[in-house]
PDB file of C-alpha atoms in Angstrom:
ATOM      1  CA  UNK A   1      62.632 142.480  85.961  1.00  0.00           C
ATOM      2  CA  UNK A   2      59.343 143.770  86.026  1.00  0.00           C
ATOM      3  CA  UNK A   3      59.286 143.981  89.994  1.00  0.00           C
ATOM      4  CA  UNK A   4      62.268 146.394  89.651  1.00  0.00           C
ATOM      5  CA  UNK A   5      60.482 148.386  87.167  1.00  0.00           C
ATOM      6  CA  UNK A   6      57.468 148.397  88.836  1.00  0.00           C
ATOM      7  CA  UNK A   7      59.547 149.846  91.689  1.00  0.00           C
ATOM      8  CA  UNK A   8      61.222 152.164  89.627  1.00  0.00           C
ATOM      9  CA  UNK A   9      58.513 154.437  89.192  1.00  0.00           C
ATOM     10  CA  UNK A  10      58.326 154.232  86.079  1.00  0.00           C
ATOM     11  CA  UNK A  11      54.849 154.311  84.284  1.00  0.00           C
ATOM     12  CA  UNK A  12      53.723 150.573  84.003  1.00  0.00           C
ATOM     13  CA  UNK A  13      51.720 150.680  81.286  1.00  0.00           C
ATOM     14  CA  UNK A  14      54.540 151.108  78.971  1.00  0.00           C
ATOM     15  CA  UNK A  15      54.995 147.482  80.159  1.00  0.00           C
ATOM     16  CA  UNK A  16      51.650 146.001  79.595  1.00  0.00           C
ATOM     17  CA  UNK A  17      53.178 143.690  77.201  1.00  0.00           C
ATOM     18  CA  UNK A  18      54.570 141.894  80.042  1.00  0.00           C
ATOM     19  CA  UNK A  19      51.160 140.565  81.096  1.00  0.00           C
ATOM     20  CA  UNK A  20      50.446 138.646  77.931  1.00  0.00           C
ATOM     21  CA  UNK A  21      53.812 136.926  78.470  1.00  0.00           C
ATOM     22  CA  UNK A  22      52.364 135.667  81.962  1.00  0.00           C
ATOM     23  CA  UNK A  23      49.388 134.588  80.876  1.00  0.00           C
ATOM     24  CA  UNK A  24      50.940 132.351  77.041  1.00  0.00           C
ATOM     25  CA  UNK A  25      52.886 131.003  79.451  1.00  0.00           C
ATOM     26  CA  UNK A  26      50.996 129.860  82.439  1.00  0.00           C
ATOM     27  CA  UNK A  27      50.761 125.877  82.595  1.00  0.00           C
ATOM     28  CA  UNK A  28      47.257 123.754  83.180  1.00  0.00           C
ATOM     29  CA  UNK A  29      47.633 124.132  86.661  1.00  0.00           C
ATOM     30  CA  UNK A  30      48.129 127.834  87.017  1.00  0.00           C
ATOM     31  CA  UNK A  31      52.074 127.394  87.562  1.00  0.00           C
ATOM     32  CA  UNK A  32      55.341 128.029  85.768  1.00  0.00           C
ATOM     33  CA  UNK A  33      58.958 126.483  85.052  1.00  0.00           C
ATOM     34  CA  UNK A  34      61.829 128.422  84.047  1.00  0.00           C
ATOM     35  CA  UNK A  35      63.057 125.117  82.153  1.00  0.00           C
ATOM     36  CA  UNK A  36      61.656 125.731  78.508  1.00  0.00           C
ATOM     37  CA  UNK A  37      62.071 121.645  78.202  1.00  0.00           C
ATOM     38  CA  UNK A  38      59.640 121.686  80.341  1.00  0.00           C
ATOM     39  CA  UNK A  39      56.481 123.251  78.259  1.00  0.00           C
ATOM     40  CA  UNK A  40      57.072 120.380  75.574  1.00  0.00           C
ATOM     41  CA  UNK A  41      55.996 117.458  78.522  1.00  0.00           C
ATOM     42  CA  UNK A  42      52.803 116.375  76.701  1.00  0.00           C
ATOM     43  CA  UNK A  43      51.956 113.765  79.396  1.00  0.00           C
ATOM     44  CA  UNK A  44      51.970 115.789  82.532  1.00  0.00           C
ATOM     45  CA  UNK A  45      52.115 119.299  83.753  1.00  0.00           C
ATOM     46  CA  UNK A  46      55.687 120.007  85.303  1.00  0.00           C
ATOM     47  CA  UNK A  47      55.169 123.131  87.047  1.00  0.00           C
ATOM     48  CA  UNK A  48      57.761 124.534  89.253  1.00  0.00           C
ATOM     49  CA  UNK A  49      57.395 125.935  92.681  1.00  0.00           C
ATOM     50  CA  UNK A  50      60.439 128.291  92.590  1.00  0.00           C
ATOM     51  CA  UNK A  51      58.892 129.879  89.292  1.00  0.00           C
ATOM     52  CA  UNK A  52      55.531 130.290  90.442  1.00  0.00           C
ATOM     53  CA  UNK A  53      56.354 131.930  93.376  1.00  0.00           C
ATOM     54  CA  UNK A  54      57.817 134.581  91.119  1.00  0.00           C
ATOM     55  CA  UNK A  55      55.108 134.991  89.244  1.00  0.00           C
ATOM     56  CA  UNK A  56      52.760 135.117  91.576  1.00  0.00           C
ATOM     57  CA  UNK A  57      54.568 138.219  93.487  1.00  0.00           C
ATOM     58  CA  UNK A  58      54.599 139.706  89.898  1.00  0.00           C
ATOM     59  CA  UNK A  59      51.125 138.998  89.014  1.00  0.00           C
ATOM     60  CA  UNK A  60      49.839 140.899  92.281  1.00  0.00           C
ATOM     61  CA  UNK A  61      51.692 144.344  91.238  1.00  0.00           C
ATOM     62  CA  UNK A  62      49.846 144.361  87.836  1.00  0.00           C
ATOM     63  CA  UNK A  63      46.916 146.282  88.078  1.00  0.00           C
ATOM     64  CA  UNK A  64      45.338 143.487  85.247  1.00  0.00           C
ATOM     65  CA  UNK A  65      46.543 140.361  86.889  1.00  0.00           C
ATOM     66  CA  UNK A  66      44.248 138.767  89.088  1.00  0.00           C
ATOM     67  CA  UNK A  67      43.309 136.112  86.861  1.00  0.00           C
ATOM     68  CA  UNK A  68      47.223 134.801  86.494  1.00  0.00           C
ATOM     69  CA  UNK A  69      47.639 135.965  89.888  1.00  0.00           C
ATOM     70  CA  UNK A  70      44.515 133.333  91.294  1.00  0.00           C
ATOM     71  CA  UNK A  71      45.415 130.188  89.054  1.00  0.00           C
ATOM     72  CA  UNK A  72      49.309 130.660  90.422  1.00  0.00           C
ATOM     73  CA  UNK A  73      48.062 130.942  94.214  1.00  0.00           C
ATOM     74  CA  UNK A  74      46.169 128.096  93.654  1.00  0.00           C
ATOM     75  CA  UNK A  75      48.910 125.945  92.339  1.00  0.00           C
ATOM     76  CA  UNK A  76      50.767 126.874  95.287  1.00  0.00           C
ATOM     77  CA  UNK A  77      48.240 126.146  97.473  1.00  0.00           C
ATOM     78  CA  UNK A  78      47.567 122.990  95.841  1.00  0.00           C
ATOM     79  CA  UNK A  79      51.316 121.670  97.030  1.00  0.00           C
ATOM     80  CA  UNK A  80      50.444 122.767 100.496  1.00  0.00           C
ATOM     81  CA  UNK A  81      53.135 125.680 100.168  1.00  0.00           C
ATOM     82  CA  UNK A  82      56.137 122.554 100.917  1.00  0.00           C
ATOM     83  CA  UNK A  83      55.812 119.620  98.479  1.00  0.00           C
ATOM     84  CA  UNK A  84      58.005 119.270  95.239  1.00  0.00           C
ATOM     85  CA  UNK A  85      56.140 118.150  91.844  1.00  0.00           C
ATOM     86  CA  UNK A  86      55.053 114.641  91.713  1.00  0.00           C
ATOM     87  CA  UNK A  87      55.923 114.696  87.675  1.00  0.00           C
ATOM     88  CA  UNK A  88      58.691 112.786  86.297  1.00  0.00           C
ATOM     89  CA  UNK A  89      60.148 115.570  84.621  1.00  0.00           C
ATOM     90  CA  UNK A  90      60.418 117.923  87.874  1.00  0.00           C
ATOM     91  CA  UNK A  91      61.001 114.866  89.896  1.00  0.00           C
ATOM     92  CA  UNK A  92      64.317 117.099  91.322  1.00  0.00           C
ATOM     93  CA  UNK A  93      61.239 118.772  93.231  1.00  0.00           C
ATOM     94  CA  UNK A  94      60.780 116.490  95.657  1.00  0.00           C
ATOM     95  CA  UNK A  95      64.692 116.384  96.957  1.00  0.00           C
ATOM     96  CA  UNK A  96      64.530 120.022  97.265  1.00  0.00           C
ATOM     97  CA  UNK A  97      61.185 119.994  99.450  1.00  0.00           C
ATOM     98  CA  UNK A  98      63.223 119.305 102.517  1.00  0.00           C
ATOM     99  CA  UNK A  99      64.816 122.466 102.056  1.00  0.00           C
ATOM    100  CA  UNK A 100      61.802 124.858 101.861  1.00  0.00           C
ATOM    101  CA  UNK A 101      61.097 124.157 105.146  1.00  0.00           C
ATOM    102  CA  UNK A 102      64.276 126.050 106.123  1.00  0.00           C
ATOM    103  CA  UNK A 103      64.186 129.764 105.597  1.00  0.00           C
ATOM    104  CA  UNK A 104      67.148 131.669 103.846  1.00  0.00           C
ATOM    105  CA  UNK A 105      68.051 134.833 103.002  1.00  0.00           C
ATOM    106  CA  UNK A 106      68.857 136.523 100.987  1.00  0.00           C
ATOM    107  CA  UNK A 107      66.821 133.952  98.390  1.00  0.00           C
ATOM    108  CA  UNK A 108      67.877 134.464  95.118  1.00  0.00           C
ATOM    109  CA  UNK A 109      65.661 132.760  92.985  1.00  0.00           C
ATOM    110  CA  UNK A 110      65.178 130.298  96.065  1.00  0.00           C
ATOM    111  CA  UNK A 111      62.070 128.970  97.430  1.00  0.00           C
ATOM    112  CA  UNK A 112      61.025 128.663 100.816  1.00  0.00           C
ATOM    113  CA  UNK A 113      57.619 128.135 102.588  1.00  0.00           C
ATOM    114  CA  UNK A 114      58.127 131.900 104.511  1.00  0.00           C
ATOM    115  CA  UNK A 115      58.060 133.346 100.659  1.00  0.00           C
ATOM    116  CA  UNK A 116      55.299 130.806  99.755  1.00  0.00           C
ATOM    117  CA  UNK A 117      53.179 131.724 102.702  1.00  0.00           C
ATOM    118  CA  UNK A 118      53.889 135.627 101.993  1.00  0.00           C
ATOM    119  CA  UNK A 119      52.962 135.464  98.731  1.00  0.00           C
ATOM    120  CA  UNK A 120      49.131 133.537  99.155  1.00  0.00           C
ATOM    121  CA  UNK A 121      48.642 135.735 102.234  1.00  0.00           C
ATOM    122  CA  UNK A 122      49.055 138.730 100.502  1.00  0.00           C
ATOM    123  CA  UNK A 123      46.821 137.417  97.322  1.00  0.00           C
ATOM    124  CA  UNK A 124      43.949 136.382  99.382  1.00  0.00           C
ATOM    125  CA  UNK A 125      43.572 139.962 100.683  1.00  0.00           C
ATOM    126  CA  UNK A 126      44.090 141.692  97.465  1.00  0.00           C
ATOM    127  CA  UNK A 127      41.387 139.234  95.993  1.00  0.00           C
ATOM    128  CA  UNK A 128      39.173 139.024  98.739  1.00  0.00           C
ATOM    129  CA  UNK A 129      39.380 134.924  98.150  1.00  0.00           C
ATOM    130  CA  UNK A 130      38.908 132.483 101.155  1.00  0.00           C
ATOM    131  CA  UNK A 131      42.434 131.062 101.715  1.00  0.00           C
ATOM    132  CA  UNK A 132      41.759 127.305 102.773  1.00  0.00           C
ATOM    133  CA  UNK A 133      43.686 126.359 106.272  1.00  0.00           C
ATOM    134  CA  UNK A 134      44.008 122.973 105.128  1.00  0.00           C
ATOM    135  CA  UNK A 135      46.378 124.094 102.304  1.00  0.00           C
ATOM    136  CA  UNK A 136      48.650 126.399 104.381  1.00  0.00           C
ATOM    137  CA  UNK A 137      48.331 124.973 108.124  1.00  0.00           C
ATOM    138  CA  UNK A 138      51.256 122.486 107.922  1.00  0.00           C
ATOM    139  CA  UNK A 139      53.697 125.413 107.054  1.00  0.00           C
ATOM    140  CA  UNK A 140      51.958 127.873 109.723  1.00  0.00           C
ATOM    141  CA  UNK A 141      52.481 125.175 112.465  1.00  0.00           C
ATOM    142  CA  UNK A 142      56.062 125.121 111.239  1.00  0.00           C
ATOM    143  CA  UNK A 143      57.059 128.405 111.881  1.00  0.00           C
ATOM    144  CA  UNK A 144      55.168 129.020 114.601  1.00  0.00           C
ATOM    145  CA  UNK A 145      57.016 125.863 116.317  1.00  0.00           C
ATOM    146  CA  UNK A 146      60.578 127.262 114.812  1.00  0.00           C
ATOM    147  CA  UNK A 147      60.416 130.950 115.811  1.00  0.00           C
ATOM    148  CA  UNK A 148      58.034 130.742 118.817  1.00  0.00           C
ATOM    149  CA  UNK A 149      59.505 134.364 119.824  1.00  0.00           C
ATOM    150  CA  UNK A 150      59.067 135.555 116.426  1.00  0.00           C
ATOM    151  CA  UNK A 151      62.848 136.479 115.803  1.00  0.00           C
ATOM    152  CA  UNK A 152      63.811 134.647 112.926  1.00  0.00           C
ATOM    153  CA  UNK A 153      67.194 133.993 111.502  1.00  0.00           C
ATOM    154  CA  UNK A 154      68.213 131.854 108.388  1.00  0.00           C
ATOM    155  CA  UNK A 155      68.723 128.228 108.652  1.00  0.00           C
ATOM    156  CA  UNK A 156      70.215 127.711 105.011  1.00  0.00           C
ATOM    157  CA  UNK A 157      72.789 129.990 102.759  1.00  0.00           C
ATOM    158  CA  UNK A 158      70.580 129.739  99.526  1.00  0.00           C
ATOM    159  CA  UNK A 159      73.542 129.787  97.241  1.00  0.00           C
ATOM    160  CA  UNK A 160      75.938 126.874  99.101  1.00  0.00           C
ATOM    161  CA  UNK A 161      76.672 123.909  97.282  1.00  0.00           C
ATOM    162  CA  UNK A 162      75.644 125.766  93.599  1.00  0.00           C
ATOM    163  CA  UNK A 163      77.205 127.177  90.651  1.00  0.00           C
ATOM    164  CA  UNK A 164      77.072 130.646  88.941  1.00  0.00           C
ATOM    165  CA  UNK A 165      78.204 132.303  85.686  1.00  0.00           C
ATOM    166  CA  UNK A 166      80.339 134.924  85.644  1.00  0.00           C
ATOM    167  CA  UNK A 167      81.334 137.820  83.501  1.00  0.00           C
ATOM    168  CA  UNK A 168      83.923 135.733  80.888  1.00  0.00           C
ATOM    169  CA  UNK A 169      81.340 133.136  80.417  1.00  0.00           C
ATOM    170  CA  UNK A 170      82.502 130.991  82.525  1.00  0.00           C
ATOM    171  CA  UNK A 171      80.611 129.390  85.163  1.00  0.00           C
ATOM    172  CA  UNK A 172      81.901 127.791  88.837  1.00  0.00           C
ATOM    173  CA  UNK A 173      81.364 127.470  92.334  1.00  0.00           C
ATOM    174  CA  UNK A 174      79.073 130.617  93.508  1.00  0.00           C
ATOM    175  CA  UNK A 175      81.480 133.256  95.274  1.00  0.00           C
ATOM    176  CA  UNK A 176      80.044 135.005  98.207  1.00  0.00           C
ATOM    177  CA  UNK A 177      81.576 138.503  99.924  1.00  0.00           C
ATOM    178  CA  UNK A 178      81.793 139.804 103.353  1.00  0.00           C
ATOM    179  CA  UNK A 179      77.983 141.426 102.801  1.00  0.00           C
ATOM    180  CA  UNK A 180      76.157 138.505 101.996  1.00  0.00           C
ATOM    181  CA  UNK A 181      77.979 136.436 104.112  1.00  0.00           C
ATOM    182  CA  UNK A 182      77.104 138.690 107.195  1.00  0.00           C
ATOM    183  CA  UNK A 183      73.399 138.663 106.366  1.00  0.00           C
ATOM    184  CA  UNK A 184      72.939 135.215 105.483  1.00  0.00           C
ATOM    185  CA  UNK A 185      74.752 133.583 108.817  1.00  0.00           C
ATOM    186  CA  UNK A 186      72.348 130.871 109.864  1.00  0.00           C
ATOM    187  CA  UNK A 187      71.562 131.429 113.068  1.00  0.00           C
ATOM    188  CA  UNK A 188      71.939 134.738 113.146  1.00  0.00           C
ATOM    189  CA  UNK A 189      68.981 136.690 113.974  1.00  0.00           C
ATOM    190  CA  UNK A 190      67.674 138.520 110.395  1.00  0.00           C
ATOM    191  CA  UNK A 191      65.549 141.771 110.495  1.00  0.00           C
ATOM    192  CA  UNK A 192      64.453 141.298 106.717  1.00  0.00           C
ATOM    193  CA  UNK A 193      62.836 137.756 107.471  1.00  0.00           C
ATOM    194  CA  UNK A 194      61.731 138.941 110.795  1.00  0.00           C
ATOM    195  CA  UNK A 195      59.829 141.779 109.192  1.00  0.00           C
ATOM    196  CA  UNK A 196      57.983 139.298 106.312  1.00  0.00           C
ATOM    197  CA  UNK A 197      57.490 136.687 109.376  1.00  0.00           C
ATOM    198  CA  UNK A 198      56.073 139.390 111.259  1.00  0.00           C
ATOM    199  CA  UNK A 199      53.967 140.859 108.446  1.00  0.00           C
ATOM    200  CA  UNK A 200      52.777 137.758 107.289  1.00  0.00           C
ATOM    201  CA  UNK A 201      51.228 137.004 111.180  1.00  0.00           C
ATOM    202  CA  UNK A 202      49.624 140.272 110.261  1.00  0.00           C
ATOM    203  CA  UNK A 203      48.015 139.176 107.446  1.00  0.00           C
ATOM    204  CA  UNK A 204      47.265 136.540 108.407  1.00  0.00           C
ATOM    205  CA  UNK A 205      45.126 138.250 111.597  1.00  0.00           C
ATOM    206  CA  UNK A 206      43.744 140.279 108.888  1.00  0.00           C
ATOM    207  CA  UNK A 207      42.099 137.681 106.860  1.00  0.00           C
ATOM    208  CA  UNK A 208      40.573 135.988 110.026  1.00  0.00           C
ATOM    209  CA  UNK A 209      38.943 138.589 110.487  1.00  0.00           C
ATOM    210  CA  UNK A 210      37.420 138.980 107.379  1.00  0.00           C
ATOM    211  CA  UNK A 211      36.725 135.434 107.579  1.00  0.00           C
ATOM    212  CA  UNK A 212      38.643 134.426 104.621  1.00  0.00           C
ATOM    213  CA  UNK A 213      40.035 131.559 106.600  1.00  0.00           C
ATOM    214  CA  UNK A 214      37.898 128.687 105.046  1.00  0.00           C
ATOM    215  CA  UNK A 215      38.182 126.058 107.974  1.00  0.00           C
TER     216      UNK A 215
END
């Protein structure tokens, strides 16, 4: 919500407010998780990749985030940008980690390791913070080895296999429509992930040479 205000033009510090939510609810290790349950784990720190993507891309529009915005880049980077939560509670994690490495789009609320890798690229040159190779050359290799051309197209349709809720209340299989089943063909060549692939080669450039690659 706030990245569609933010985009709205609207003034953003008549949602300031929206900060102090980030930060009361930032875990140990700088991440999130959109499962409240999950705040009340005493013995570990169940912090959710798909969440702290999101606030990491929301953290870097607020002109006052760059503490948030570090401690969620770094829990990112911590998980290499591909591996699920080794916690009990978010144990789920670690059968979805297969799927990051395929790309999809449109995401949703979807992770991938193209959207991971976006995200700490674009932190680490709004923060001027060495981005460690270690943590993010396993998923560079990766896409460099999958779209050697640099076309990319998505492998995955993020909303297969899921439910949804709909207008009554009830909830059922997720219904798709001839739009987002045209841009979401795996496969099929995709300008939007192209363009972030593309981008994020730029950054990445970028931050070489600033030498904020820490080798």
């Amino acid at each position: 919500l706030y990245r569609i205000l933010a985009s709205s033009g609207r003034p953003m510090q008549d949602f300031d407010w929206v900060l102090g939510w980030f930060r009361d609810y930032q875990m140990a290790d700088g991440g999130y998780n959109c499962d409240e349950t999950a705040y009340a784990a005493s013995d570990e720190c169940p912090s959710s990749m798909v969440a702290t993507v999101a606030a990491l891309e929301t953290a870097l529009l607020h002109p006052e985030g760059a503490e948030v915005a570090r401690r969620a880049a770094h829990c990112l980077l911590g998980r290499e940008l591909r591996l699920g939560s080794h916690t009990q509670h978010n144990r789920e994690e670690r059968e979805s980690q297969s799927k990051w490495l395929q790309l999809a789009f449109p995401r949703f609320y979807h992770y991938d390791v193209l959207r991971g890798l976006d995200a700490v690229t674009r932190w680490a040159l709004a923060s001027r913070q060495p981005l460690p190779w270690a943590r993010i050359q396993r998923v560079v290799e990766h896409l460099l080895q999958r779209f050697p051309q640099g076309v990319v197209a998505p492998e995955r349709r993020a909303y297969e296999h899921h439910r949804s809720r709909f207008p009554d209340g009830t909830r059922g299989p997720a219904r798709s429509f001839p739009l987002l089943e045209e841009v979401s063909q795996p496969g099929q060549p995709s300008a939007p992930l192209t363009a972030q692939w593309n981008r994020v080669r730029g950054q990445l450039v970028e931050l070489n040479q600033r030498q904020q690659i820490a080798l």
